[in-house]
Amino acid sequence: MVRVPDSGRWGTMPAEGVLGVGDLPEAVARIGLRPGDPVFVGPDGMIDAGLLDFVRSKEFRNLEPESKRNYATDIRLLLEFLSSRGVPWCQASERDLADYRDWRCSAPANPGRIGGTKWNREGAAFTKLFRWAKVSPLPVDLSRREDRAPDSVSARVSWLTPRTWALWSDIGLRGHAAGGGAAPGWDARTELRNTSFVQLLLSSGLRRQEGGSLLTFEVPTQRLRSGRYCHGRVAGAVTRSKCGRVFYTSVDAVGQVEAYVASERAWAVRRAQAAGRYERLPEIRLLTKVTRGPKPKVEWVDRDGVAGGRELGLLGWRERQWLFLDGPEGPEPAWLWLTEQGLPMLPGRWNGVFRSANLRCDEVLLAPVERVVKRELRLAEVRGKSPYATPHAARHSFALYMLIVLNQLMETRYGLTAADRRDFALLFGDPWWLVKTLLGHADVEVTKRHYLAPVAHLQLESILATAEITDGQGAVGGEGIDDVFTRLARETAGIQDVDTLLGVSG
C-alpha cells in the first residue's frame, strides 16, 4: 500500500515520466485520488482497480483523515492474509474472516494479538468495504452481535498526572538526565516548539489535529476575568464533529507559545526565506484580510494574482498550510507550528515527536536489558518505570484534571449542601457536563464512557468530600492536588504517576 503524496511532496519526477505517464501528479488527480488516499498494490505489482474505486467512493471519501489511515492499514493486513490463501478479497467468505479474526485475536502462535477494541475497529473497516462491494453474504458485519468482540472497551484511556507529564517533558523533550539537568550532547533545536505544543494540549484538552492546525493569529490572547486563562476558538473544519467551539488554555501555556513564535519559529522562518523555500512551494495564498466577529473570514491572493476567500472555520488543515502572511522579510507561513525547515508541521508528524520522547525516557530510565523487549510485551513493573505519552493522552489527562478540580469546587469551595449542589447542577451542569463541554463532545455519555468511566468506581466525590482548597495553594484537606493524583494512581489502573514510576511507596 502506498499513499498519494501531498501537493509539492512528490519529489523530482523523471523527464521521461513514470511508466509512460508524463505528469504523474496530474494523472493521479485526474482520476479522482486526493493527497493521503491509499493505493493498494497486489503481489504481481498491479493496482487493484476494485479497491481503487472503493477509495474514490463516497463511503470512504467522507471518512475523517485519521479514520482513512486506520481503515486502509487494517484492510491491507486483511488483503495480505487473503492473498496468502489465494482468495480474492471480493470472494472472501465468513469462514475466511472467522479464521482471520481467530489469528488476530486468539491464536497463541501470534505474538501480536489484538484486543476487542482493535478488532471492532478492523471489523468496521471490513464491513464498510464488503458492503460497498455488495459481497453476499457479508463475510463480517459489525451489526451482527457475533461479529463484535465481547471484550471491547470504549477507548484506550491513558492518563499521566501533572508531575509525571513534567518528568516526561523534562527527559523526553528537554533532554534531561535522570537526576535533572540537560544531558551532555543534547540537541535542543526544537525543544521550545515541542514543549509548547504539549503544554497547549494539556492546558486546553484540544485534539492533536485541533491544536496542530492553529494559525498564528488564532493563538488565544483574550484573558478571562481571573486573568489565569485565555480563550480562543477552534475551527469547525479541523474538529471531529465539524462544529467549532470555544477552548480555554492557561496564560502560562500561551506564554510558552509566544516565546516559541519569537525565537525558534522566527529563526526557522528567516532561514527558509533566505533559502528561498517559500518561493518554490507549489501553492501559496497570501492573506490580504482577516475579519473578526462570530464568523471570521480570510481573504487572499494566490501566485497567479487570483483573489479568493473563505470563512476561517471552514478551512481544513490542508488548506490552512497554504496560508501565508506578508512579513517584514517577505511571505511567512500563517501556520503556527513549523519544522526546522520553516515549513508547516503537519498534525500527523507530532506522533513522531511523542514517539522519540518515549524512546528517550526508556533510554534514561530503563536498563539496556529492559529496553530490548517491546513496550507492549514488557512486564508491568518494567513498563511502570518509564512514562509513556501520546497526543491523546494529554486530552485524557486534561479531562481527569478538570473533573477533579470541578468536583473540589462543587463539593467544598462553595460550601454547598446536597440540595445546593442539585440546584447548581440544574443551573450550570454537573462536573461531567462541564468537562463534556470543554472536550467538545456532543453527549455527556460519550465523556463518561470514553474518558472517565474507568475511575467512576473510585467515587471521586467521596474522595474529595473532606477537601478544602486554600486560595492559591491548591491544598486539599491537608493534601495537595499532586497527593490526590498520587492516591488515584495507586488505586486505579491506567494512571501514570511519578511516585509509582520511581517506586515511592504510599
Coordinates of C-alpha atoms in Angstrom, one line a residue:
M1 CA 0.0 0.0 0.0
V2 CA 1.3 3.5 -0.9
R3 CA -0.3 6.8 -0.2
V4 CA -0.8 9.8 -2.6
P5 CA 1.7 12.5 -1.6
D6 CA 0.6 16.0 -0.7
S7 CA 1.0 18.6 -3.4
G8 CA 4.7 19.6 -3.7
R9 CA 5.9 16.5 -2.0
W10 CA 6.2 14.2 -5.0
G11 CA 9.9 14.8 -5.3
T12 CA 11.7 15.1 -8.6
M13 CA 9.8 13.4 -11.5
P14 CA 12.0 11.8 -14.2
A15 CA 11.8 13.7 -17.5
E16 CA 10.6 10.6 -19.4
G17 CA 7.7 10.2 -16.9
V18 CA 6.8 7.2 -14.8
L19 CA 5.5 4.0 -16.5
G20 CA 4.6 6.0 -19.6
V21 CA 2.8 8.8 -17.7
G22 CA 4.4 12.2 -18.3
D23 CA 2.8 14.1 -15.4
L24 CA 2.1 11.6 -12.7
P25 CA 0.7 14.0 -10.1
E26 CA -1.7 15.5 -12.7
A27 CA -2.8 12.0 -13.8
V28 CA -3.4 10.9 -10.3
A29 CA -5.5 14.0 -9.6
R30 CA -7.5 13.5 -12.8
I31 CA -8.7 10.0 -11.8
G32 CA -10.0 11.4 -8.5
L33 CA -7.4 10.5 -6.0
R34 CA -6.5 13.0 -3.3
P35 CA -3.5 13.6 -1.1
G36 CA -3.3 10.9 1.6
D37 CA -5.5 8.4 -0.3
P38 CA -4.2 4.8 -0.2
V39 CA -3.4 2.8 -3.3
F40 CA -3.4 -1.0 -2.9
V41 CA -0.8 -2.9 -5.0
G42 CA -1.1 -6.6 -5.5
P43 CA 1.7 -9.2 -5.2
D44 CA 2.0 -9.0 -9.0
G45 CA 2.8 -5.3 -8.8
M46 CA -0.6 -4.3 -10.3
I47 CA -3.0 -1.8 -8.7
D48 CA -6.3 -3.4 -7.6
A49 CA -8.9 -1.5 -9.6
G50 CA -11.8 -2.5 -7.4
L51 CA -10.1 -1.2 -4.3
L52 CA -9.2 2.0 -6.2
D53 CA -12.9 2.5 -6.8
F54 CA -13.6 2.0 -3.1
V55 CA -11.0 4.6 -2.1
R56 CA -12.7 7.1 -4.5
S57 CA -16.2 6.2 -3.3
K58 CA -18.3 8.4 -1.0
E59 CA -18.3 5.7 1.6
F60 CA -14.5 6.1 2.0
R61 CA -14.2 9.7 0.9
N62 CA -16.4 11.0 3.7
L63 CA -14.3 9.4 6.5
E64 CA -12.1 11.6 8.7
P65 CA -8.4 11.6 7.6
E66 CA -7.4 9.5 10.7
S67 CA -10.1 7.0 10.0
K68 CA -9.0 6.7 6.4
R69 CA -5.4 6.0 7.5
N70 CA -6.5 3.4 10.1
Y71 CA -9.0 1.7 7.8
A72 CA -6.5 1.5 5.0
T73 CA -3.9 -0.1 7.3
D74 CA -6.5 -2.6 8.6
I75 CA -7.6 -3.5 5.1
R76 CA -4.1 -4.0 3.9
L77 CA -3.5 -6.6 6.6
L78 CA -6.6 -8.5 5.7
L79 CA -5.6 -8.4 2.0
E80 CA -2.2 -10.0 2.8
F81 CA -4.0 -12.7 4.8
L82 CA -6.4 -13.5 1.9
S83 CA -3.7 -13.3 -0.6
S84 CA -1.7 -15.9 1.3
R85 CA -4.7 -18.2 0.9
G86 CA -5.1 -17.4 -2.8
V87 CA -8.6 -15.8 -2.1
P88 CA -9.6 -12.6 -4.0
W89 CA -10.8 -10.1 -1.5
C90 CA -14.2 -9.8 -3.2
Q91 CA -14.7 -13.6 -2.8
A92 CA -13.9 -13.7 0.9
S93 CA -16.2 -15.9 3.0
E94 CA -17.4 -15.9 6.5
R95 CA -15.0 -18.7 7.3
D96 CA -12.1 -16.7 5.9
L97 CA -13.0 -13.8 8.2
A98 CA -13.6 -16.0 11.2
D99 CA -10.1 -17.6 10.6
Y100 CA -8.6 -14.1 10.3
R101 CA -10.3 -12.9 13.5
D102 CA -9.0 -16.0 15.3
W103 CA -5.5 -15.3 14.2
R104 CA -5.6 -11.6 15.1
C105 CA -7.3 -12.1 18.5
S106 CA -6.8 -15.6 19.8
A107 CA -4.1 -17.7 18.2
P108 CA -1.3 -18.5 20.7
A109 CA 1.2 -18.5 17.9
N110 CA 0.5 -14.9 17.1
P111 CA 2.9 -12.7 19.2
G112 CA 1.0 -9.5 18.3
R113 CA -2.6 -10.4 19.2
I114 CA -5.0 -7.6 19.4
G115 CA -7.9 -6.8 21.8
G116 CA -11.6 -6.4 21.3
T117 CA -11.5 -2.7 20.7
K118 CA -9.0 -3.0 17.9
W119 CA -10.9 -5.9 16.4
N120 CA -14.1 -3.9 16.3
R121 CA -12.3 -1.1 14.5
E122 CA -10.9 -3.5 12.0
G123 CA -14.3 -5.1 11.6
A124 CA -15.9 -1.7 10.9
A125 CA -13.4 -1.2 8.1
F126 CA -14.1 -4.6 6.6
T127 CA -17.8 -4.2 6.9
K128 CA -17.7 -0.9 5.1
L129 CA -15.6 -2.4 2.3
F130 CA -17.7 -5.5 1.8
R131 CA -21.0 -3.6 1.9
W132 CA -19.7 -1.2 -0.7
A133 CA -18.6 -4.1 -2.9
K134 CA -22.0 -5.9 -2.4
V135 CA -20.3 -9.1 -1.3
S136 CA -23.0 -11.6 -0.3
P137 CA -23.3 -13.0 2.2
L138 CA -21.3 -10.4 4.1
P139 CA -18.1 -12.1 5.4
V140 CA -18.3 -9.8 8.5
D141 CA -20.9 -7.4 9.7
L142 CA -20.5 -5.5 13.0
S143 CA -24.2 -5.1 13.2
R144 CA -24.3 -8.8 14.0
R145 CA -23.6 -9.4 17.6
E146 CA -21.4 -12.5 17.0
D147 CA -19.1 -10.4 14.8
R148 CA -18.4 -7.9 17.6
A149 CA -15.8 -8.6 20.3
P150 CA -17.3 -9.1 23.7
D151 CA -14.1 -7.8 25.5
S152 CA -14.2 -4.4 23.8
V153 CA -13.7 -1.4 25.9
S154 CA -14.9 2.1 24.8
A155 CA -11.5 3.6 24.5
R156 CA -7.8 3.2 25.3
V157 CA -7.5 5.6 28.2
S158 CA -4.1 6.8 29.2
W159 CA -3.5 9.4 31.9
L160 CA -0.4 11.0 33.3
T161 CA -0.6 13.1 36.4
P162 CA 0.8 16.6 36.2
R163 CA 4.1 15.7 37.9
T164 CA 4.5 12.8 35.5
W165 CA 3.9 15.0 32.5
A166 CA 6.7 17.3 33.9
L167 CA 9.0 14.3 34.2
W168 CA 8.2 13.0 30.7
S169 CA 8.7 16.5 29.2
D170 CA 12.0 17.1 31.1
I171 CA 13.5 13.8 30.0
G172 CA 11.9 13.2 26.6
L173 CA 11.6 16.8 25.2
R174 CA 14.2 18.7 27.2
G175 CA 16.9 16.0 27.2
H176 CA 17.4 16.0 31.0
A177 CA 19.3 13.2 32.7
A178 CA 17.6 11.1 35.4
G179 CA 19.0 13.3 38.1
G180 CA 18.0 16.5 36.4
G181 CA 19.8 19.0 34.2
A182 CA 20.4 18.7 30.4
A183 CA 22.4 15.6 29.4
P184 CA 25.7 16.1 27.5
G185 CA 25.2 16.3 23.8
W186 CA 21.5 17.1 23.9
D187 CA 20.3 18.8 20.7
A188 CA 17.6 21.3 21.7
R189 CA 16.8 22.8 18.3
T190 CA 13.0 22.2 18.5
E191 CA 12.7 21.9 22.3
L192 CA 10.6 25.0 22.8
R193 CA 8.3 24.1 19.9
N194 CA 7.7 20.6 21.3
T195 CA 7.2 21.6 24.9
S196 CA 4.9 24.5 23.9
F197 CA 2.7 22.2 21.9
V198 CA 2.4 19.6 24.7
Q199 CA 1.6 22.3 27.3
L200 CA -1.1 23.7 25.0
L201 CA -2.8 20.3 24.6
L202 CA -2.5 19.6 28.4
S203 CA -3.9 23.0 29.3
S204 CA -6.8 23.1 26.7
G205 CA -7.8 19.4 26.0
L206 CA -7.5 20.1 22.2
R207 CA -7.0 17.1 20.0
R208 CA -3.8 16.7 18.1
Q209 CA -5.3 17.9 14.8
E210 CA -7.1 20.8 16.5
G211 CA -4.1 22.1 18.3
G212 CA -1.7 21.2 15.5
S213 CA -3.7 23.2 12.9
L214 CA -3.8 26.5 14.7
L215 CA -2.7 29.7 12.8
T216 CA -0.6 32.3 14.4
F217 CA -3.5 34.7 14.8
E218 CA -5.7 32.1 16.4
V219 CA -3.5 31.8 19.5
P220 CA -5.7 33.0 22.3
T221 CA -5.0 36.5 23.6
Q222 CA -8.2 37.5 25.4
R223 CA -8.0 36.7 29.1
L224 CA -10.8 35.6 31.3
R225 CA -11.7 37.9 34.2
S226 CA -9.5 35.9 36.6
G227 CA -6.5 36.5 34.4
R228 CA -5.2 32.9 34.6
Y229 CA -6.8 31.6 31.4
C230 CA -7.3 32.8 27.9
H231 CA -10.0 31.7 25.5
G232 CA -9.9 31.2 21.7
R233 CA -11.9 29.3 19.1
V234 CA -11.1 26.2 17.3
A235 CA -12.3 26.0 13.6
G236 CA -15.1 23.5 13.0
A237 CA -13.3 22.1 9.9
V238 CA -10.5 20.7 12.0
T239 CA -12.7 19.1 14.7
R240 CA -14.1 15.6 14.6
S241 CA -17.7 16.9 14.9
K242 CA -17.2 19.6 12.3
C243 CA -18.5 22.1 14.9
G244 CA -16.4 25.0 16.0
R245 CA -16.1 25.6 19.8
V246 CA -14.5 27.9 22.3
F247 CA -11.5 26.5 24.1
Y248 CA -9.6 27.6 27.1
T249 CA -5.9 27.5 27.9
S250 CA -3.7 28.8 30.6
V251 CA -1.8 32.0 30.4
D252 CA 1.4 30.1 31.0
A253 CA 0.8 27.9 28.0
V254 CA 0.1 30.9 25.8
G255 CA 3.3 32.5 27.1
Q256 CA 5.3 29.4 26.1
V257 CA 3.7 29.5 22.6
E258 CA 4.6 33.2 22.3
A259 CA 8.1 32.5 23.3
Y260 CA 8.4 29.9 20.6
V261 CA 7.0 32.2 18.0
A262 CA 9.5 34.9 18.9
S263 CA 12.5 32.6 18.9
E264 CA 12.6 29.1 17.4
R265 CA 9.9 29.8 14.9
A266 CA 11.2 33.2 13.8
W267 CA 14.6 31.6 13.3
A268 CA 13.2 28.8 11.1
V269 CA 11.2 31.4 9.1
R270 CA 14.3 33.5 8.4
R271 CA 16.3 30.6 7.3
A272 CA 13.5 29.3 5.0
Q273 CA 13.2 32.8 3.5
A274 CA 17.0 33.0 2.9
A275 CA 17.0 29.6 1.3
G276 CA 14.1 30.5 -1.0
R277 CA 11.9 27.6 0.2
Y278 CA 8.7 29.6 0.1
E279 CA 9.2 30.7 -3.4
R280 CA 9.4 27.1 -4.5
L281 CA 6.2 25.9 -2.9
P282 CA 3.6 25.0 -5.5
E283 CA 0.7 26.6 -3.5
I284 CA 0.8 29.9 -1.6
R285 CA -2.2 32.0 -0.6
L286 CA -1.0 35.4 0.6
L287 CA -3.5 36.8 3.1
T288 CA -4.8 40.2 2.4
K289 CA -7.5 40.5 5.1
V290 CA -8.7 38.7 8.2
T291 CA -12.0 39.8 9.5
R292 CA -13.2 39.4 13.1
G293 CA -16.6 38.6 14.6
P294 CA -18.6 35.5 15.2
K295 CA -17.7 34.1 11.8
P296 CA -14.2 35.5 10.8
K297 CA -13.2 35.2 7.2
V298 CA -9.9 35.3 5.4
E299 CA -9.2 36.7 2.0
W300 CA -6.1 36.0 -0.1
V301 CA -4.3 36.3 -3.4
D302 CA -2.6 33.2 -4.9
R303 CA 0.6 33.1 -7.0
D304 CA -1.3 33.9 -10.2
G305 CA -2.9 37.0 -8.6
V306 CA -6.3 35.3 -8.3
A307 CA -8.2 36.6 -5.3
G308 CA -10.1 34.2 -3.0
G309 CA -11.7 34.0 0.4
R310 CA -13.4 31.7 2.8
E311 CA -14.8 31.6 6.3
L312 CA -12.0 30.7 8.6
G313 CA -13.9 28.0 10.4
L314 CA -14.5 26.1 7.1
L315 CA -10.8 25.8 6.2
G316 CA -9.4 22.3 6.8
W317 CA -5.9 21.6 7.8
R318 CA -4.7 21.0 4.2
E319 CA -5.8 24.5 3.1
R320 CA -4.5 26.1 6.2
Q321 CA -0.9 25.1 5.4
W322 CA -1.2 27.2 2.2
L323 CA -1.9 30.5 4.0
F324 CA 0.9 33.0 4.3
L325 CA 1.3 36.4 5.9
D326 CA 3.3 39.3 4.5
G327 CA 6.1 39.6 7.0
P328 CA 8.9 42.1 7.3
E329 CA 11.3 39.9 5.3
G330 CA 8.7 38.5 2.9
P331 CA 5.9 35.9 3.0
E332 CA 5.9 33.6 6.0
P333 CA 3.5 30.8 7.0
A334 CA 0.4 31.6 9.0
W335 CA 0.6 28.0 10.2
L336 CA 1.7 28.2 13.9
W337 CA 3.9 25.0 14.2
L338 CA 6.8 24.8 11.8
T339 CA 9.5 22.3 11.1
E340 CA 13.2 23.2 11.3
Q341 CA 13.0 24.0 7.5
G342 CA 10.3 26.6 8.3
L343 CA 7.5 24.6 6.6
P344 CA 4.2 23.6 8.3
M345 CA 4.5 20.8 10.8
L346 CA 1.5 18.7 9.7
P347 CA -0.6 17.2 12.6
G348 CA 0.4 13.6 11.9
R349 CA 4.1 14.4 12.4
W350 CA 3.5 15.1 16.1
N351 CA 3.2 11.3 16.7
G352 CA 6.9 11.1 15.8
V353 CA 7.8 13.7 18.4
F354 CA 6.0 11.8 21.1
R355 CA 7.5 8.5 19.9
S356 CA 11.0 10.0 20.2
A357 CA 10.3 11.3 23.6
N358 CA 9.0 8.0 24.8
L359 CA 12.2 6.3 23.5
R360 CA 14.4 8.8 25.3
C361 CA 12.5 8.2 28.6
D362 CA 13.2 4.4 28.1
E363 CA 16.9 5.1 27.4
V364 CA 17.3 7.2 30.5
L365 CA 15.1 5.3 33.0
L366 CA 15.4 1.6 31.9
A367 CA 18.3 -0.8 31.9
P368 CA 19.5 -1.9 28.5
V369 CA 18.2 -5.4 29.0
E370 CA 14.7 -3.9 29.8
R371 CA 14.7 -1.8 26.6
V372 CA 15.3 -4.8 24.4
V373 CA 11.7 -6.0 24.9
K374 CA 8.9 -4.0 23.1
R375 CA 6.8 -2.0 25.5
E376 CA 3.6 -4.0 24.9
L377 CA 5.5 -7.2 25.8
R378 CA 7.2 -5.9 28.9
L379 CA 6.3 -6.9 32.4
A380 CA 4.0 -4.4 34.2
E381 CA 6.7 -3.5 36.7
V382 CA 9.1 -2.6 33.8
R383 CA 6.5 -0.6 31.9
G384 CA 5.8 1.3 35.1
K385 CA 9.4 2.6 35.4
S386 CA 9.2 4.9 32.4
P387 CA 6.4 7.3 31.5
Y388 CA 4.7 6.8 28.1
A389 CA 2.6 9.5 26.5
T390 CA 0.7 10.2 23.3
P391 CA -1.0 13.3 22.0
H392 CA -4.4 12.0 23.0
A393 CA -3.1 11.1 26.5
A394 CA -2.8 14.9 27.0
R395 CA -6.5 15.2 26.3
H396 CA -7.3 12.3 28.7
S397 CA -5.2 13.9 31.4
F398 CA -6.8 17.3 30.9
A399 CA -10.2 15.7 31.3
L400 CA -9.3 13.9 34.5
Y401 CA -7.6 17.0 36.0
M402 CA -10.7 19.2 35.2
L403 CA -13.0 16.6 36.7
I404 CA -11.1 16.6 40.0
V405 CA -10.9 20.4 40.1
L406 CA -14.6 20.8 39.3
N407 CA -15.5 18.2 41.9
Q408 CA -13.5 20.1 44.5
L409 CA -15.2 23.3 43.6
M410 CA -18.7 21.7 43.8
E411 CA -18.0 19.8 47.0
T412 CA -16.0 22.2 49.1
R413 CA -15.1 25.6 47.7
Y414 CA -18.6 27.0 47.8
G415 CA -19.7 25.1 50.9
L416 CA -22.8 23.8 49.1
T417 CA -25.2 21.4 50.7
A418 CA -26.6 18.4 48.8
A419 CA -29.6 20.4 47.9
D420 CA -27.5 23.4 46.8
R421 CA -25.4 21.1 44.6
R422 CA -28.5 19.8 42.9
D423 CA -29.7 23.3 42.2
F424 CA -26.2 24.3 41.0
A425 CA -26.2 21.3 38.6
L426 CA -29.6 22.2 37.2
L427 CA -28.4 25.7 36.5
F428 CA -24.8 25.1 35.3
G429 CA -24.5 21.4 34.8
D430 CA -22.5 18.9 37.0
P431 CA -18.7 18.4 36.5
W432 CA -19.3 15.7 33.9
W433 CA -21.3 18.1 31.8
L434 CA -18.8 20.8 32.1
V435 CA -15.9 18.5 31.1
K436 CA -18.0 17.3 28.2
T437 CA -18.4 20.9 27.1
L438 CA -14.7 21.6 27.4
L439 CA -13.9 18.5 25.3
G440 CA -16.4 19.3 22.6
H441 CA -18.4 16.2 23.0
A442 CA -22.0 16.2 21.7
D443 CA -23.3 13.9 24.5
V444 CA -22.2 13.7 28.2
E445 CA -22.5 10.0 28.0
V446 CA -19.6 10.0 25.5
T447 CA -17.4 11.7 28.0
K448 CA -18.3 9.2 30.8
R449 CA -18.0 6.2 28.5
H450 CA -14.8 7.1 26.6
Y451 CA -12.8 9.1 29.1
L452 CA -13.7 8.9 32.8
A453 CA -15.8 5.8 33.4
P454 CA -12.7 3.7 34.4
V455 CA -12.3 5.8 37.6
A456 CA -16.0 6.1 38.4
H457 CA -15.8 3.3 40.9
L458 CA -13.5 5.4 43.0
Q459 CA -16.4 7.7 43.8
L460 CA -14.3 10.9 43.4
E461 CA -17.0 12.8 45.2
S462 CA -16.3 10.8 48.4
I463 CA -12.5 11.0 47.9
L464 CA -12.8 14.8 47.8
A465 CA -15.6 15.2 50.2
T466 CA -13.3 16.4 53.0
A467 CA -11.2 18.5 50.7
E468 CA -10.7 22.2 51.3
I469 CA -9.0 24.2 48.7
T470 CA -7.0 27.1 50.0
D471 CA -6.7 30.1 47.8
G472 CA -3.7 30.0 45.5
Q473 CA -2.2 26.9 47.2
G474 CA -4.3 24.0 45.7
A475 CA -4.2 22.2 49.1
V476 CA -7.0 19.7 49.6
G477 CA -7.9 18.7 53.2
G478 CA -4.2 18.6 54.2
E479 CA -3.0 17.2 50.9
G480 CA -2.3 18.9 47.6
I481 CA -3.6 18.2 44.1
D482 CA -0.5 16.1 43.5
D483 CA -1.3 14.0 46.5
V484 CA -4.8 13.4 45.2
F485 CA -3.5 12.2 41.8
T486 CA -0.9 10.0 43.6
R487 CA -3.6 8.3 45.5
L488 CA -5.7 7.8 42.4
A489 CA -2.6 6.4 40.6
R490 CA -2.1 3.8 43.4
E491 CA -5.7 2.7 43.4
T492 CA -6.6 2.9 39.7
A493 CA -5.1 1.2 36.6
G494 CA -4.0 3.4 33.7
I495 CA -2.8 6.5 35.6
Q496 CA 0.9 7.1 35.5
D497 CA 2.4 9.0 38.4
V498 CA 6.0 9.9 39.4
D499 CA 5.8 8.2 42.7
T500 CA 4.7 4.9 41.1
L501 CA 7.4 5.3 38.3
L502 CA 10.1 6.0 40.9
G503 CA 9.0 3.3 43.3
V504 CA 8.0 5.6 46.1
S505 CA 5.5 3.8 48.4
G506 CA 2.5 5.5 49.9

